[in-house]
PDB file of C-alpha atoms in Angstrom:
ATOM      1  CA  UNK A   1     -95.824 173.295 -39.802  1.00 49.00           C
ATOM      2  CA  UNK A   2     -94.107 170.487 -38.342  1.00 52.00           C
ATOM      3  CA  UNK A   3     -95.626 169.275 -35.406  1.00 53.00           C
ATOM      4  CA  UNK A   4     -93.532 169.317 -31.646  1.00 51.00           C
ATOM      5  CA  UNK A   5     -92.876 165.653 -31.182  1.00 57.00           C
ATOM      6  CA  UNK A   6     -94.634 165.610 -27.919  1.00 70.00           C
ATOM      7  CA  UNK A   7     -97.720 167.289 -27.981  1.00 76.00           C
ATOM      8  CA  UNK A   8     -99.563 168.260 -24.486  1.00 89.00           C
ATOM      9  CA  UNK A   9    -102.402 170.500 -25.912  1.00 91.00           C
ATOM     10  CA  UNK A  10    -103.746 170.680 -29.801  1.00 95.00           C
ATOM     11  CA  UNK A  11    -105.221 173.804 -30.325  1.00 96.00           C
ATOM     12  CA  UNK A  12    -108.020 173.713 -33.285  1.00 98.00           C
ATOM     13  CA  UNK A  13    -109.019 176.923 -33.707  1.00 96.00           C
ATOM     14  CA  UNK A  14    -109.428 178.820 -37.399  1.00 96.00           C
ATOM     15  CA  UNK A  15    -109.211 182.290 -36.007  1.00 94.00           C
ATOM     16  CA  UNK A  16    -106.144 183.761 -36.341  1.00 94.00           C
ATOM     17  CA  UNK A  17    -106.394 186.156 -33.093  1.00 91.00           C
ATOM     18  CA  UNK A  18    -108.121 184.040 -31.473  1.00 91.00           C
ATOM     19  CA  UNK A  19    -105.449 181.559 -31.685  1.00 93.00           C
ATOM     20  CA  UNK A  20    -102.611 184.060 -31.216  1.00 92.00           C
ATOM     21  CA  UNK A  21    -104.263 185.182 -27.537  1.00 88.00           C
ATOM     22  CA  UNK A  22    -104.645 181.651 -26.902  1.00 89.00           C
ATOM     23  CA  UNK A  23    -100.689 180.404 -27.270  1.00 90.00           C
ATOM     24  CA  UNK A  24     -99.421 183.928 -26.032  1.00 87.00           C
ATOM     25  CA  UNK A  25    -101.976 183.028 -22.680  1.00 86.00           C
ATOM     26  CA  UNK A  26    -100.736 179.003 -22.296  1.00 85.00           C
ATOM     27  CA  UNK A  27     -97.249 180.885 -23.113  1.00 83.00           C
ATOM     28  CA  UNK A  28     -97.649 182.873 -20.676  1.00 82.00           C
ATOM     29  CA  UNK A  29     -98.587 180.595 -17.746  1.00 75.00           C
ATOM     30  CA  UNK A  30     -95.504 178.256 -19.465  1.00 75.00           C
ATOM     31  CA  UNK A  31     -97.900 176.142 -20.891  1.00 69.00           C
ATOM     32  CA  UNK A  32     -97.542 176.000 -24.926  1.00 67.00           C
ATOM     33  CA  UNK A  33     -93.782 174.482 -25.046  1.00 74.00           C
ATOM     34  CA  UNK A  34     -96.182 171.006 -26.333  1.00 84.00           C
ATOM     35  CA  UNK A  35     -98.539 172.967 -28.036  1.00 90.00           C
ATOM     36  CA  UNK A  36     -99.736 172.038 -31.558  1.00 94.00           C
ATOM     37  CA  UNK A  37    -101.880 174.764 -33.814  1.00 96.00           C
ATOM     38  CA  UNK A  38    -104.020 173.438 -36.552  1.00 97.00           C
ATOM     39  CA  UNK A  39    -106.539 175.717 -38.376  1.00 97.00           C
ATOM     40  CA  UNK A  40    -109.446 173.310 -39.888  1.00 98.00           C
ATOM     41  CA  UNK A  41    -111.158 170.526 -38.650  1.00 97.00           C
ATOM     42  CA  UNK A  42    -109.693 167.723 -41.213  1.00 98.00           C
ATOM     43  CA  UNK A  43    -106.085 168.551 -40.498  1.00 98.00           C
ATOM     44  CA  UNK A  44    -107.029 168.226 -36.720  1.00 98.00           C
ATOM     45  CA  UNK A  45    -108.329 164.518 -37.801  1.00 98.00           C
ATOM     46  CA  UNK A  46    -105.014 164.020 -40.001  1.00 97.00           C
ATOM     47  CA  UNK A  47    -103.171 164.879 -36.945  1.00 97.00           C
ATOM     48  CA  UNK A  48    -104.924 162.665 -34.441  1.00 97.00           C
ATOM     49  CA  UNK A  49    -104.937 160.017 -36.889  1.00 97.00           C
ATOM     50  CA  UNK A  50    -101.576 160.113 -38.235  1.00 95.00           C
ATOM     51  CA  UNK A  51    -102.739 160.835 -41.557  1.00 96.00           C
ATOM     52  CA  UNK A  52    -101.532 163.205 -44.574  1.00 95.00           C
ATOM     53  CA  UNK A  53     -98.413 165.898 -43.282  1.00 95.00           C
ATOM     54  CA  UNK A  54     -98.770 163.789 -40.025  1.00 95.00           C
ATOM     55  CA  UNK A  55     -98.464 160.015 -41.142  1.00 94.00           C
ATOM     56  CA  UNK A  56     -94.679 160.000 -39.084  1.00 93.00           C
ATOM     57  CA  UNK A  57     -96.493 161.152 -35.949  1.00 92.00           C
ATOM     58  CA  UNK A  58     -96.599 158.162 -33.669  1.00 91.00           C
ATOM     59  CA  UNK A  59    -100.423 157.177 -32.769  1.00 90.00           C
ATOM     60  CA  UNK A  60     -99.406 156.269 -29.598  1.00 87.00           C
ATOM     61  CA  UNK A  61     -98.466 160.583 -28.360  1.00 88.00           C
ATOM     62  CA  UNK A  62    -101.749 162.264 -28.549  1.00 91.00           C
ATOM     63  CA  UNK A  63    -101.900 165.000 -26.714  1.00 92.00           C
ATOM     64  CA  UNK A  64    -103.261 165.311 -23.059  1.00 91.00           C
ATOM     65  CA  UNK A  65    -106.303 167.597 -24.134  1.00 92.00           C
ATOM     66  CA  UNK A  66    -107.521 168.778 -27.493  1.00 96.00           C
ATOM     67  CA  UNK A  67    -108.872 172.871 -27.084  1.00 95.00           C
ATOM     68  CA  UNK A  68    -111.496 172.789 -30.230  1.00 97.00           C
ATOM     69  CA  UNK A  69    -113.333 175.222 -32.133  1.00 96.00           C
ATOM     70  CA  UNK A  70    -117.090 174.633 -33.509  1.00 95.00           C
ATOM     71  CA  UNK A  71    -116.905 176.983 -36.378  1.00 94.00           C
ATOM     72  CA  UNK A  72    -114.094 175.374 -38.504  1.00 96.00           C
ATOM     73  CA  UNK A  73    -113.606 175.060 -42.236  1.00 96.00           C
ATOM     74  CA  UNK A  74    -113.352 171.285 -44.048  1.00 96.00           C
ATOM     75  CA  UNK A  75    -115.039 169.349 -41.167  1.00 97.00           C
ATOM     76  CA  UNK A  76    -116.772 171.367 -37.824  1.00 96.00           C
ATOM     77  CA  UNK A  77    -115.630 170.973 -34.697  1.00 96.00           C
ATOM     78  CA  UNK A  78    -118.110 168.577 -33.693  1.00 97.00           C
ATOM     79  CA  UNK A  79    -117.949 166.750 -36.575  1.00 97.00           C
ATOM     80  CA  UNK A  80    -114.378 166.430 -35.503  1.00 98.00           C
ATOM     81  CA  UNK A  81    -115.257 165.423 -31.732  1.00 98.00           C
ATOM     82  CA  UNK A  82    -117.822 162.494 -33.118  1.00 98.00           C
ATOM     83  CA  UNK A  83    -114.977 161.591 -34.785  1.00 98.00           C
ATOM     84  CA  UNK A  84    -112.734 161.397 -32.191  1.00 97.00           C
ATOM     85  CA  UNK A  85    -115.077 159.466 -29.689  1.00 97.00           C
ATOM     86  CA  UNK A  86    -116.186 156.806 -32.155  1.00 97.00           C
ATOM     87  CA  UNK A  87    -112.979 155.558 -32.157  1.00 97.00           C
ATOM     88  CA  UNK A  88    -111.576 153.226 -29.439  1.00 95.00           C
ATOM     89  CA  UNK A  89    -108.165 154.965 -29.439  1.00 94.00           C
ATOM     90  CA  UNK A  90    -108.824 158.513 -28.770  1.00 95.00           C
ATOM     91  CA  UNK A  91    -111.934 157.976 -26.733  1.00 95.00           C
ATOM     92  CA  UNK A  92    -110.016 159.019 -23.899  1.00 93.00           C
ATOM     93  CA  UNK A  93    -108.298 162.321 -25.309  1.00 95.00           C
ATOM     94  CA  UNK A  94    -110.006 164.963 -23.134  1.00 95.00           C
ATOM     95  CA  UNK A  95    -111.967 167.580 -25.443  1.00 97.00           C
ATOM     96  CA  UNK A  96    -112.510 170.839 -24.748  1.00 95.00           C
ATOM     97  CA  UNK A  97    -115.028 172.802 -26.879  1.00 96.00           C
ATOM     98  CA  UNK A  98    -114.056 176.610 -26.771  1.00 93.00           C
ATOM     99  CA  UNK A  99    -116.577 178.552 -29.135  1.00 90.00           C
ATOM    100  CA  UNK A 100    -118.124 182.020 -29.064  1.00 87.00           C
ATOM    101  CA  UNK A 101    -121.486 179.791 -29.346  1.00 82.00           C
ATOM    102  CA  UNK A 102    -123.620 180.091 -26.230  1.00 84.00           C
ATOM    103  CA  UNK A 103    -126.990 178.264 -28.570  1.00 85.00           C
ATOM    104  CA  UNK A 104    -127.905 175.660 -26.159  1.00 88.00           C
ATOM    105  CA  UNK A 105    -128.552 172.808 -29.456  1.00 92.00           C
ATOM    106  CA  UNK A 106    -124.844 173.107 -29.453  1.00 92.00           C
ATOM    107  CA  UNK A 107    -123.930 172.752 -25.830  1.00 93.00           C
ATOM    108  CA  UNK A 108    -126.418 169.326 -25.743  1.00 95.00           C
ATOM    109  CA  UNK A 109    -124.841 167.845 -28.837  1.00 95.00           C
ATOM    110  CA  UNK A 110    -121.388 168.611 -27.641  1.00 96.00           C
ATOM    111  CA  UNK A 111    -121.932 166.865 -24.500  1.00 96.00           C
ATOM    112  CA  UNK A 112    -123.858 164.296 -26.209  1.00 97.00           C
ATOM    113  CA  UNK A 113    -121.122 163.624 -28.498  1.00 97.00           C
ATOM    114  CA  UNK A 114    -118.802 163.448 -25.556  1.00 97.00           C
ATOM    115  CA  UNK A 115    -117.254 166.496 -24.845  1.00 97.00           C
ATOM    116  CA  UNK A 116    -115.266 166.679 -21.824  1.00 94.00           C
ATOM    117  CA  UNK A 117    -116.100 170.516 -20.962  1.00 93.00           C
ATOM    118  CA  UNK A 118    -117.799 173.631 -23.234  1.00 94.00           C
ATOM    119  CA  UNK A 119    -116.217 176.806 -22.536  1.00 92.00           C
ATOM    120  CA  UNK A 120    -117.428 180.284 -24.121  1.00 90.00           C
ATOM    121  CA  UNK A 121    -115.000 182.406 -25.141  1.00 88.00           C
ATOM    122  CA  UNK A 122    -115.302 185.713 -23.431  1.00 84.00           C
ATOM    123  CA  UNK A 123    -115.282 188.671 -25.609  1.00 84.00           C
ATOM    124  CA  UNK A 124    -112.918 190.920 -23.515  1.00 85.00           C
ATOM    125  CA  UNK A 125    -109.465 189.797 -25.017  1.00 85.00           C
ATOM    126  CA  UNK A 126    -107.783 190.024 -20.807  1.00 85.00           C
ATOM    127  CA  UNK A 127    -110.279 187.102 -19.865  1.00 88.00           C
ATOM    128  CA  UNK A 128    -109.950 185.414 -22.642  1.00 85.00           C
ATOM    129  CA  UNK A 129    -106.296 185.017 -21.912  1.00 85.00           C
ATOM    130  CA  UNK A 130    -107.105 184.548 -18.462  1.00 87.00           C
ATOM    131  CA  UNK A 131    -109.879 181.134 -19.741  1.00 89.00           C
ATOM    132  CA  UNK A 132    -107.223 179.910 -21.642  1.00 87.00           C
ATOM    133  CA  UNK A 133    -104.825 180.037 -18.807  1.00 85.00           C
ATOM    134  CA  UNK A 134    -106.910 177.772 -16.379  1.00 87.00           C
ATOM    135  CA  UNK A 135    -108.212 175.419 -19.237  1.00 87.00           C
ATOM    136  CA  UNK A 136    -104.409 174.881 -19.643  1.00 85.00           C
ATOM    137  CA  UNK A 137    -103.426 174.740 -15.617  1.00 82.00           C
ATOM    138  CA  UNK A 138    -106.628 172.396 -14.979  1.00 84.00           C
ATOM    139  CA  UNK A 139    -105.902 169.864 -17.446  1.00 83.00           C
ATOM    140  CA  UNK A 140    -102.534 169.554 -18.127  1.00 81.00           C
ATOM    141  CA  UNK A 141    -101.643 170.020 -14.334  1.00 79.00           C
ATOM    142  CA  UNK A 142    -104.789 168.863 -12.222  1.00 79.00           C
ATOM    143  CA  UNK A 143    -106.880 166.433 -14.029  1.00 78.00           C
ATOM    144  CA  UNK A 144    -105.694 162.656 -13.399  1.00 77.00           C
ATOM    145  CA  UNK A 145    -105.884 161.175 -17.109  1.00 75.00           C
ATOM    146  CA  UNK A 146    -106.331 157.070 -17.354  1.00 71.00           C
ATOM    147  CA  UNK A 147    -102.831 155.412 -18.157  1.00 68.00           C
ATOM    148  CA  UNK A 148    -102.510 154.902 -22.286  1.00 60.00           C
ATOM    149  CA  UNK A 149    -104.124 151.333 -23.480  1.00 55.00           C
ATOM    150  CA  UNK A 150    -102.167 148.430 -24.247  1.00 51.00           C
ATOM    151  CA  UNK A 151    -103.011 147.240 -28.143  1.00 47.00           C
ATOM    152  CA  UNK A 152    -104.169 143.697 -27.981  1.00 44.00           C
ATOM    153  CA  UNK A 153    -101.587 140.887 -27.748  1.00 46.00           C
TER     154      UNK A 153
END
């Protein structure tokens, strides 16, 4: 899937409905036009990271929040945010965990890990469009991100 070439909001979730009622939601509420689906954990890493199908992606667009999945195949989701906030130049990329996982070990080692917000997903398929809505209205459209780091000299 090639990849928009700016890319507001990566979506890293493995289940197929569950994706589809998130993009037709940020769709919806005109959201998805820089929306990026992967399914797995490592392609989310390849994409961040410019690796693999994504080595032409410029390191320097990374999207303005990252909606991610626990439960993933290859790598889990918070194997993927350690990942992403060990590393000096996606620190910054907002991450929101949205899981069906309400076990409170999870919750503490997201935030631990750095997590920007935890979300449950609600079972009723209306609210969950409705969640992924104001995830996408609150931080693409509200939240006031840092400007992007210079590189060293």
């Amino acid at each position: 899937m090639e990849a928009p070439q700016t890319v507001d909001i990566l979506l890293v979730e493995d289940n197929p409905q569950d994706a589809e009622l998130a993009i037709r939601a940020l769709r919806k509420g005109s959201l998805a036009s820089g929306l990026h689906h992967v399914e797995d954990g490592a392609e989310a890493l390849d994409f961040i990271f410019c690796r693999g199908l994504y080595q032409d992606r410029e390191m320097s667009r990374q999207p303005k929040v990252i909606l991610l999945d626990l439960k993933l195949p290859k790598i889990d989701g918070l194997g993927v945010l350690r990942a992403l906030k060990n590393d000096e130049r996606t620190r910054a990329i907002p991450v929101v965990i949205v899981t069906s996982s309400r076990q409170d070990p999870d919750v503490q080692t997201a935030y631990a890990l750095g997590a920007n917000s935890y979300v449950v997903k609600p079972v009723n398929s209306d609210d969950f469009a409705a969640t992924m809505n104001q995830l996408g209205l609150y931080w693409l459209l509200l939240n006031q991100q840092p400007s992007p780091r210079r590189q060293g000299p």
